[in-house]
XYZ file of C-alpha atoms in Angstrom:
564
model
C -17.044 66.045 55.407
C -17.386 68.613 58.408
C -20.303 69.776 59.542
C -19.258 73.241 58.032
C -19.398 71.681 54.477
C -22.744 70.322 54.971
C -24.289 73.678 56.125
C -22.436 75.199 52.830
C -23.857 72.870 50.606
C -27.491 72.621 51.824
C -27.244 76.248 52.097
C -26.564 76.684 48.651
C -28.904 73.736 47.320
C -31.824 75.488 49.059
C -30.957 79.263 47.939
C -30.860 77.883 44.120
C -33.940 75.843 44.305
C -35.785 78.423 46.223
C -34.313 81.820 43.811
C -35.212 79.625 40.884
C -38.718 78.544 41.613
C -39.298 82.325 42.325
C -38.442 83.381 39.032
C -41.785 82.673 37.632
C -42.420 85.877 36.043
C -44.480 85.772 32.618
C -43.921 82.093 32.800
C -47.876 81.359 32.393
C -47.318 82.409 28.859
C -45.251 80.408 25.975
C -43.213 82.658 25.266
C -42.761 83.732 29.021
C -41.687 80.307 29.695
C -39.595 79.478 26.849
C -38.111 82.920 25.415
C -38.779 85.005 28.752
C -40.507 87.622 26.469
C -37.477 88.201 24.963
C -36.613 90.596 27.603
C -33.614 89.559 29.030
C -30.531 92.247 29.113
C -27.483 90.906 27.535
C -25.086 90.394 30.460
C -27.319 88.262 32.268
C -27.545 86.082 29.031
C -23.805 86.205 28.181
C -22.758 85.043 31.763
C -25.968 82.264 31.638
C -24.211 80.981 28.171
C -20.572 81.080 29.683
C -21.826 79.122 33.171
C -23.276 76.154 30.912
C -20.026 76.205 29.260
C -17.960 76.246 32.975
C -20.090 73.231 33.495
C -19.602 70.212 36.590
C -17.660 68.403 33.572
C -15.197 71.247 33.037
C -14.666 71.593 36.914
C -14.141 68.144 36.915
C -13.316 66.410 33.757
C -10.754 69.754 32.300
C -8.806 69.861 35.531
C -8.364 66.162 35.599
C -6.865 66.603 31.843
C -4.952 69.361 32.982
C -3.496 67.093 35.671
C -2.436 64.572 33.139
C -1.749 66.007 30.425
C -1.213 70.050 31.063
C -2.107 73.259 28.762
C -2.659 71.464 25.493
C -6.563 71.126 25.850
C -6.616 74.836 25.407
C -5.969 74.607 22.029
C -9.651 73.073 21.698
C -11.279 76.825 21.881
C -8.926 78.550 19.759
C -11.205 78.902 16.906
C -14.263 80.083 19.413
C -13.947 83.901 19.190
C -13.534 83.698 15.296
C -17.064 81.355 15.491
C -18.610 84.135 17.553
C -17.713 86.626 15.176
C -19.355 84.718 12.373
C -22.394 83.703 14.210
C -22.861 87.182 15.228
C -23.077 88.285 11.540
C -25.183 85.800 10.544
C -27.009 83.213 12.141
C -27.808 85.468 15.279
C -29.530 88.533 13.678
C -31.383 85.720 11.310
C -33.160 83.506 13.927
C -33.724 87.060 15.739
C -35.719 88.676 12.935
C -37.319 85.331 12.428
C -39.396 85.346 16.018
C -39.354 81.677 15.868
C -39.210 79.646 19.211
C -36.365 77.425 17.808
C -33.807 76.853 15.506
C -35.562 73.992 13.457
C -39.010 75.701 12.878
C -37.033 77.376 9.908
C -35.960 74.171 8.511
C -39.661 73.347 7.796
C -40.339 76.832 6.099
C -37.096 76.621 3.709
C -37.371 73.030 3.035
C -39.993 70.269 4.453
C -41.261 69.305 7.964
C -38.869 65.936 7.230
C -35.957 68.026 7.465
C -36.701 70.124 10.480
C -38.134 66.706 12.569
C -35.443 64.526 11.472
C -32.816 67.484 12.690
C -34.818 68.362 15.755
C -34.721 64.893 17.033
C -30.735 64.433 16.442
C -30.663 67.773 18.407
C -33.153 65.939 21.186
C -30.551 62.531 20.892
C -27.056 64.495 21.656
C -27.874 66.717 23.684
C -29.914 64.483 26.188
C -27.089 61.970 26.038
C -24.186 64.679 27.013
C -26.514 65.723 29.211
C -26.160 62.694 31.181
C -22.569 63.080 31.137
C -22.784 66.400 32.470
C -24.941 64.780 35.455
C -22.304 62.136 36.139
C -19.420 64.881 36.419
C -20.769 65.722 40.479
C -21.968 62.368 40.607
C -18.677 61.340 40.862
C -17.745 64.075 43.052
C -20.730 62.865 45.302
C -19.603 58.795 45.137
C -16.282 60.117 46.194
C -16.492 62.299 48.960
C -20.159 60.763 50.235
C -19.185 57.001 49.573
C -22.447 56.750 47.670
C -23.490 55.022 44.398
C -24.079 57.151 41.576
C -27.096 56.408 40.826
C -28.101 57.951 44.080
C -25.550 60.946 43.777
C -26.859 61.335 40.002
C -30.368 61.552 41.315
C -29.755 64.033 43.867
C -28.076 66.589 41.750
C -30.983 66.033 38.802
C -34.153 66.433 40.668
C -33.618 69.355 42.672
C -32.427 71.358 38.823
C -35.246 69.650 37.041
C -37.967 71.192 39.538
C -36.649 74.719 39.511
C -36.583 74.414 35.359
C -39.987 72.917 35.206
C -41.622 75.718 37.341
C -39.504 79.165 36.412
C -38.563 78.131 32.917
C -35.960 80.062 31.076
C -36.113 82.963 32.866
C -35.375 80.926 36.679
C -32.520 79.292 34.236
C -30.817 82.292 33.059
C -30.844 84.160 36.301
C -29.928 80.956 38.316
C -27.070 80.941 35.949
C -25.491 84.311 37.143
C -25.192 83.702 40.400
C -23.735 80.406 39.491
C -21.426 82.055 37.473
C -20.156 83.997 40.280
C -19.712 80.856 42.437
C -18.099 78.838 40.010
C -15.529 81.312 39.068
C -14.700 81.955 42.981
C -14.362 78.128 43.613
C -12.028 78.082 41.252
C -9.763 80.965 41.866
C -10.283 79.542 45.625
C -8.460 76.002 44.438
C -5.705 78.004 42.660
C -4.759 79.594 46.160
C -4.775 76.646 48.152
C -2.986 74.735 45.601
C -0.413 77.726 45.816
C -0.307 77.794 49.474
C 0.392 74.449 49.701
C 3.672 73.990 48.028
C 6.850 73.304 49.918
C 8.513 76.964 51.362
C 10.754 76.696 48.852
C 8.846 76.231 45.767
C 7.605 79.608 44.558
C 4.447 79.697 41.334
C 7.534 80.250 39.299
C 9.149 77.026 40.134
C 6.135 75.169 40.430
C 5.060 75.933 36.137
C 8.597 74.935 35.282
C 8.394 71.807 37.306
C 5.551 71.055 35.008
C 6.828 72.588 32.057
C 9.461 70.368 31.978
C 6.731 67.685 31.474
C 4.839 69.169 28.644
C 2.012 70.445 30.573
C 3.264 73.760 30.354
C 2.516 73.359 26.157
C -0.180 74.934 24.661
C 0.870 75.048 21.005
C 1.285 71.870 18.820
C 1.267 73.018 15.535
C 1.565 69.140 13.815
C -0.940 68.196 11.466
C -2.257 64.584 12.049
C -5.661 64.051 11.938
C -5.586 61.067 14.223
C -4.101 63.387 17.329
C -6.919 65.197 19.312
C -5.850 68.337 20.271
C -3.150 70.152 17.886
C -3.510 73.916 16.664
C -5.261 72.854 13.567
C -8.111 70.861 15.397
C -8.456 73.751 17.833
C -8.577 76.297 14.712
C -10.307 74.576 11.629
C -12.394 70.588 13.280
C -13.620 72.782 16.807
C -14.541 76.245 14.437
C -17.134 73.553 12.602
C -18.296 72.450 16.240
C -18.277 76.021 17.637
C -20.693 77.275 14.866
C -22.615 73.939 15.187
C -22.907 73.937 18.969
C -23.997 77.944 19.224
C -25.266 78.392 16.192
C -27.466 75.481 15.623
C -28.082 74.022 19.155
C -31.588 74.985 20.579
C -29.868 74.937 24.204
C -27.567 77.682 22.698
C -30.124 79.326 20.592
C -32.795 79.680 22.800
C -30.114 82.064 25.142
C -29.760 84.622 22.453
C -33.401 84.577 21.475
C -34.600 86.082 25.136
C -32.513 89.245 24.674
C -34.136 91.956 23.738
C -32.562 92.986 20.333
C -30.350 91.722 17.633
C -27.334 93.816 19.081
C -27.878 93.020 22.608
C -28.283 89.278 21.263
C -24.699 89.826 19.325
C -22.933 91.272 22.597
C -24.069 88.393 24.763
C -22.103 85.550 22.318
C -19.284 87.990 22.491
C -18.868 88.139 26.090
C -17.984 84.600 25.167
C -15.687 85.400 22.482
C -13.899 87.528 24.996
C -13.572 85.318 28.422
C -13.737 81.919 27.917
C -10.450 80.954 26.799
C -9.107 83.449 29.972
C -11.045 81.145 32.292
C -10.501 77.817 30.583
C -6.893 78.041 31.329
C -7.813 79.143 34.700
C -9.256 75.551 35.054
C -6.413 73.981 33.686
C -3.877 75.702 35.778
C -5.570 73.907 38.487
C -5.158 70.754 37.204
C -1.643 71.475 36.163
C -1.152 72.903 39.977
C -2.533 69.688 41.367
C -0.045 67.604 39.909
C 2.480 69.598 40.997
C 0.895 69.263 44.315
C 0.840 65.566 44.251
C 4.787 65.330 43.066
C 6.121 66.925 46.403
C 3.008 65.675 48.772
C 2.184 62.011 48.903
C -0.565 60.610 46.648
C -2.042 57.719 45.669
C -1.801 55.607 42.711
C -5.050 55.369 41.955
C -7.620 58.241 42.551
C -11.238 56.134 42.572
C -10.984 55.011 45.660
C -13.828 52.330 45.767
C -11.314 50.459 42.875
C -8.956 50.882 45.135
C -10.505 48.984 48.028
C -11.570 46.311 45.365
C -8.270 45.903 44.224
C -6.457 45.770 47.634
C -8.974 43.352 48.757
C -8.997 41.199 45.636
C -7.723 38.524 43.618
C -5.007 39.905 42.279
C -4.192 42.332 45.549
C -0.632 40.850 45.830
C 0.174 42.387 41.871
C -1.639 45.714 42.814
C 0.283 46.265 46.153
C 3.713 45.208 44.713
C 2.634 47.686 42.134
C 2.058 50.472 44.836
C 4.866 49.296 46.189
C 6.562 50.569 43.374
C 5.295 54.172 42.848
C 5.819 54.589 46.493
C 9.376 54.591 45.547
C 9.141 56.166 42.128
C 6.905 58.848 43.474
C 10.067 59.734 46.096
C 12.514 59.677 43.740
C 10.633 62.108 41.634
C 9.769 64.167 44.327
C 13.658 64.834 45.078
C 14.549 65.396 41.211
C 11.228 68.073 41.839
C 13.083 70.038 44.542
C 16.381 69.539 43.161
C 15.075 71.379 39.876
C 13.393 73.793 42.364
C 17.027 74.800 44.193
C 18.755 75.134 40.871
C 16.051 77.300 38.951
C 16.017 79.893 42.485
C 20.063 79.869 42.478
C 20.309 80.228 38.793
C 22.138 77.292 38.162
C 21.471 75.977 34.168
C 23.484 73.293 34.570
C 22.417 71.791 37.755
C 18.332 72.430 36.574
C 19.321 71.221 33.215
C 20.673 67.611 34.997
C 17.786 67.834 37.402
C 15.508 68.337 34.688
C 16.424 64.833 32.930
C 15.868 63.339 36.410
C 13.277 64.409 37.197
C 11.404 63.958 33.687
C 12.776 60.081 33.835
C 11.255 59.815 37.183
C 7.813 61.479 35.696
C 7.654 58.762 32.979
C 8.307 55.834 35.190
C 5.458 56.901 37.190
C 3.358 57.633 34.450
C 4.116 53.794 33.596
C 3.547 52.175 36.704
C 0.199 53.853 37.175
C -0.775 52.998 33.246
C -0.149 49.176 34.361
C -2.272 49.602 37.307
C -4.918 51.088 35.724
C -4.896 48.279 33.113
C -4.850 45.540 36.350
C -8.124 47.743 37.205
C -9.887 46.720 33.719
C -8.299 43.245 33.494
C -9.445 42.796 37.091
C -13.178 44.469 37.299
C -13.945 43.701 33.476
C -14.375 47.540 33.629
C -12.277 48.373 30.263
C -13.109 52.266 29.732
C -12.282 53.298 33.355
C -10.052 56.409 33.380
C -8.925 57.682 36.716
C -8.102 61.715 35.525
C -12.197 62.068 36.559
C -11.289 61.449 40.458
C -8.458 63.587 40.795
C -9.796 66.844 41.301
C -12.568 65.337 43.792
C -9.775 63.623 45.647
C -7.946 66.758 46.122
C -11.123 68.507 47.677
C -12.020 65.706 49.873
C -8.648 65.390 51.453
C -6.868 68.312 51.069
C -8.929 71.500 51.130
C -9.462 73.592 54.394
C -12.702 73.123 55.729
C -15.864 75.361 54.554
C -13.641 75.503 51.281
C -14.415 71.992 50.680
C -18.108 72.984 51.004
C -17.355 76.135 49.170
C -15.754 73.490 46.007
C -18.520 71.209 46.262
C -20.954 74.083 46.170
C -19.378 75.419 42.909
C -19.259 72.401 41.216
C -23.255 71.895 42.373
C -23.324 75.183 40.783
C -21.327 73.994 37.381
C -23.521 70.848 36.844
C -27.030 72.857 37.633
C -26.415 75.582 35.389
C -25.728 73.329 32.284
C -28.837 70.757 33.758
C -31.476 73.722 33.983
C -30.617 75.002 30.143
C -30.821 71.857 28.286
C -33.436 70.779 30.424
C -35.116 73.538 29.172
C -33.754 73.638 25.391
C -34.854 69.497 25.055
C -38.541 70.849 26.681
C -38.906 73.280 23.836
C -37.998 71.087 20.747
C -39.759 68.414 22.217
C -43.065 70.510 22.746
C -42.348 73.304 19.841
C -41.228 70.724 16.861
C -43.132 67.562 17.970
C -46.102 68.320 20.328
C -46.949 71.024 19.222
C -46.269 70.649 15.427
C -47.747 66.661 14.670
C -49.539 66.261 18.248
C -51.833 68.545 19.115
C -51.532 71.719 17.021
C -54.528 73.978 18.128
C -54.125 74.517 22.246
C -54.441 77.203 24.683
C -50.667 78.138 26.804
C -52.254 76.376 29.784
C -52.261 73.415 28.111
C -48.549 73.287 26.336
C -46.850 74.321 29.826
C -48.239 71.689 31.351
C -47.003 69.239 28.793
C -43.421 71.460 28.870
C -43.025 70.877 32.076
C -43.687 67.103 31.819
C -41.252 67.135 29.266
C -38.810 68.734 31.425
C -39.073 65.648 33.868
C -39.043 63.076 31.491
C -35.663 64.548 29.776
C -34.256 64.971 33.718
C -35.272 60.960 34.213
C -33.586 59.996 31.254
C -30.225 61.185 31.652
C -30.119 60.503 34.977
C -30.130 57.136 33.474
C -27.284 57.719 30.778
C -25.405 59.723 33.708
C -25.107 55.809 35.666
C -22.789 54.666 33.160
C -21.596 57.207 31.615
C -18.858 58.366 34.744
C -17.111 55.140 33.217
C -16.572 56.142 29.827
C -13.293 58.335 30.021
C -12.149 61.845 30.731
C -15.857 63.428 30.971
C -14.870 66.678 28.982
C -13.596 64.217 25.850
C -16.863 61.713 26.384
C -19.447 64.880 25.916
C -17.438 66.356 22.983
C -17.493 62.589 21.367
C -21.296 62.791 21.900
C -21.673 66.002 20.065
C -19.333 65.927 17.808
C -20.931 62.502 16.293
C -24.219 65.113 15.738
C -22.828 68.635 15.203
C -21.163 68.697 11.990
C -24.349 67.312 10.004
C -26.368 69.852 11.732
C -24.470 72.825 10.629
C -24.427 71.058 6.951
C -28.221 71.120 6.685
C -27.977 74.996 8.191
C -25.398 75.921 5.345
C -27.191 74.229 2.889
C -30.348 75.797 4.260
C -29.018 79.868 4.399
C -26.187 79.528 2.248
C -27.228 77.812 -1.215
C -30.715 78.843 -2.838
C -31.037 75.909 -4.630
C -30.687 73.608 -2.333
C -34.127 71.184 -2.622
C -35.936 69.606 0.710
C -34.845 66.117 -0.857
C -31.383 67.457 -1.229
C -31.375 68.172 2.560
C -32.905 65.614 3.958
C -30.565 62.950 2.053
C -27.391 65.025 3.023
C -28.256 64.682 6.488
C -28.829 61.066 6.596
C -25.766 61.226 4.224
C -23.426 63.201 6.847
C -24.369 61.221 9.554
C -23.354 58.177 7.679
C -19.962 59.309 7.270
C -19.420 60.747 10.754
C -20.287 56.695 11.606
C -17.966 55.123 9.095
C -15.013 57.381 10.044
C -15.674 56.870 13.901
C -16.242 53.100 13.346
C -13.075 52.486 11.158
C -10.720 55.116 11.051
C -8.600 56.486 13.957
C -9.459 60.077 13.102
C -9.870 62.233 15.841
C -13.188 62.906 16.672
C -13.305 66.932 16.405
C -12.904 66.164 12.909
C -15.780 64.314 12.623
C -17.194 67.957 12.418
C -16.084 69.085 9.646
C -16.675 65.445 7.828
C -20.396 65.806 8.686
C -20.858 69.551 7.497
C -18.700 69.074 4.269
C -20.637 65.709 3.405
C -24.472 67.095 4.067
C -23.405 70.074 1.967
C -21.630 67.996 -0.862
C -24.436 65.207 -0.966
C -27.191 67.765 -0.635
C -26.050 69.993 -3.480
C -25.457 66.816 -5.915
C -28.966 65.664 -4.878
C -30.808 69.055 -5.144
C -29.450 68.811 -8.892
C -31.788 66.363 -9.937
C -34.470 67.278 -7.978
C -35.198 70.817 -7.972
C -37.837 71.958 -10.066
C -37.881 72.233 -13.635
C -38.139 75.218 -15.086
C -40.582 75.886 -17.985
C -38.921 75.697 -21.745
């Protein structure tokens, strides 16, 4: 990287550290450090909800899936502003009125202290595990452009977010978070334009979407129903509404945002802000991974995007297979390039029946590249004994490293920084208050002055920082990053809401009846991911349905009797 980049970067690492450790305000007091007072106007909590949800892994992971597979991810949040609606009517104003520090303590006054510490500490397992994903997302981005491992890239992003959330709390996270909101959001629009600018003269944005349309990628409705397909219309509308309600309604790192505002409306209007803009900007992210591989059809690119497996494999054992391989996309990659500008000429002169025959080509073309690279990539895994790789997490990184101007590339790294810190900080902070709130505090030492539970917060903090750092090692390896963290909740989520419904919605639901659906619903969730090929968004809606089922048939025979 130039110089240029490096001042960008350390510029912005020091301005974040520094702005965050400053926001200290009130934070010698519980509730200062974990709820800010509950004084926090709704804006500044809307945009600290949305950059958690623009996270490293969506700047990384979402463009890379727009690269290889286009629009159809956007599907995933259709059912998001119809979960904010319901939340907002009901879960929101409840935990509000309730003054509680997190979403569990009720669990313990409708049903038993089993029920709220066995669903506090699933809370504390998934989210510190995609939290280690969401560290590995610019650890990769690090590895890449630095050459570094990723252990040492994961540390270096961790630290520096776990000190500023340790010190200022939730009030250093939330106002970290709107700045970062503002970078993130200009980083991207900044990729767009380059991407834009750096098509061939005579490939306009118009020609550039049909290029890609003719792929697919341009497709963001499927409206098949098959359970075993990840992202159609129904799982964006019925699984991810289950998740949706799960993830904001019942996930302390989501919870503990609308808790700081100061009323139940201002609570309501910062989940709505959500409601409104994310689907607007998650296409925005996808466009630039649908831009990027229109990029790489008419500009040379490589087979393989991780370059350190590249050097392994070029250098290798089985280097003559790999380079005959590159050999070949070399010339498929040319050929499809031509069929590219051929459909290019004909869409500008108006020609159907020259873009309809360049079309074909160029699709063939597409899908003989898409082949070669799927046998190099399982040469890669044969080869390195490495047999989850996925290469769609190194695209976007590759582009910035080697193709953006110089002080963007600082600018993109900066943003992405930005991403990964602003999702670190709040469930660095959410895992320190369950931790301290439902455990410490609730079984460890129950009668202490605030001195004494910020301290052990703030050890908390560090401890959850340490530990997935440690899942963020491996966890680069495991796939397309945004599909890894949603496997990881989505394993958790759906039994979570059950006990919730069961908890709000159904009076007679017992704490036995609870407590059994949960370990029921998590059972199934298991079963279906171990032995069935359903998609895992609908492992949602198979964990809430089977808590709720189980715990009502349960709660029959053991609520109390009533007298003759």
């Amino acid at each position: 990287m130039h110089w240029l980049d490096w001042l960008v970067v350390g510029a912005y690492l020091v301005w974040i550290v520094w702005d965050g450790l400053k926001r200290t305000e009130g934070g010698d007091k519980v509730e200062g450090y974990f709820l800010a007072n509950r004084s926090l106007p709704w804006w500044a909590v809307g945009l600290s909800v949305m950059a958690t949800q623009l996270s490293a892994i969506t700047m990384i992971g979402t463009t890379g899936q727009g690269y290889a597979d286009g629009m159809r991810f956007l599907q995933f949040y259709f059912a998001l502003p119809l979960a904010m609606v319901v939340l907002s009517m009901t879960l929101v104003p409840f935990f509000h009125r309730a003054k509680i520090y997190t979403a569990y303590e009720y669990l313990e006054q409708r049903f038993d202290v089993k029920t709220r510490a066995l669903t506090s500490f699933l809370f504390l397992v998934s989210r510190s595990m995609s939290l280690g994903v969401v560290i590995s997302a610019p650890a990769v981005v690090l590895a890449v452009v630095l050459g570094l491992n990723i252990t040492t890239t994961a540390l270096l992003i961790a630290l520096p977010t776990a000190v500023y959330t340790m010190f200022g709390g939730v009030q250093a996270v939330t106002w970290t978070d709107v700045k970062q909101m503002v970078l993130i959001v200009g980083g991207l629009i900044a990729a767009v334009i380059v991407l834009i600018v750096s098509l061939p003269q005579d490939v306009g944005v118009v020609q550039a979407l049909k290029i890609a349309g003719s792929t697919g990628r341009m497709r963001t409705f499927d409206f098949t129903f098959d359970l075993t397909n990840q992202y159609t219309f129904w799982s964006g509308t019925i699984a991810a509404f289950f998740l949706f309600c799960s993830y904001f309604g019942t996930d302390q790192s989501q919870v503990q945002r609308y808790l700081t505002t100061k009323s139940v409306d201002e609570a309501r209007d910062s989940l709505m802000m959500s409601a409104y803009w994310k689907i607007p900007l998650q296409a925005l992210v996808l466009i630039v991974g649908v831009l990027m591989f229109v990029f790489y059809v008419f500009t040379p690119s490589p087979m393989l995007f991780n370059k350190v497996h590249d050097r392994e494999m070029t250098q290798g054992a089985r280097a003559t297979e790999y380079k005959a391989l590159e050999r070949q996309y070399e010339e498929v990659a040319a050929s499809r390039a031509s069929a590219a500008a051929g459909m290019a000429r004909a869409e500008v002169a108006g020609d159907e029946q020259l873009l309809a025959a360049a079309g074909q080509q160029f699709k063939m073309r597409e899908a003989e590249a898409r082949d070669v690279r799927r046998k190099a990539l399982a040469l890669v895994r044969e080869a390195t004994g490495d047999a989850a790789y996925s290469d769609v997490n190194y695209v976007f990184p590759t582009f910035i490293a080697t193709y953006m101007p110089i002080g963007v590339v600082g600018l993109l790294i900066a943003a992405i920084f930005a991403a990964a810190m602003s999702t670190i900080s709040a469930e660095l902070a959410a895992l320190s208050t369950a931790t301290v709130i439902d455990f410490y505090r609730r079984f460890v030492r129950p009668v202490a002055d605030d001195a004494h539970y910020l301290k052990v917060s703030r050890w908390a903090t560090g401890f959850w920082g340490l530990f997935a750092t440690g899942v963020a090692i491996w966890a680069a390896e495991l796939g397309s990053l945004i599909e890894v963290v949603n496997k990881f909740g989505s394993y958790f989520y759906g039994s979570i809401l059950g006990v919730f419904i069961l908890a709000i919605g159904f009076r007679g639901a017992t704490p036995t009846g609870a407590f059994v659906g949960l370990i029921a619903g998590m059972t199934c969730v298991g079963v279906a991911a171990r032995f069935t090929d359903v998609a895992f968004l609908w492992h949602n809606v198979t964990g809430a349905v089977a808590v709720v089922i189980v715990g009502l048939f349960v709660s029959q025979f053991t609520s109390p009797r009533r007298p003759a």
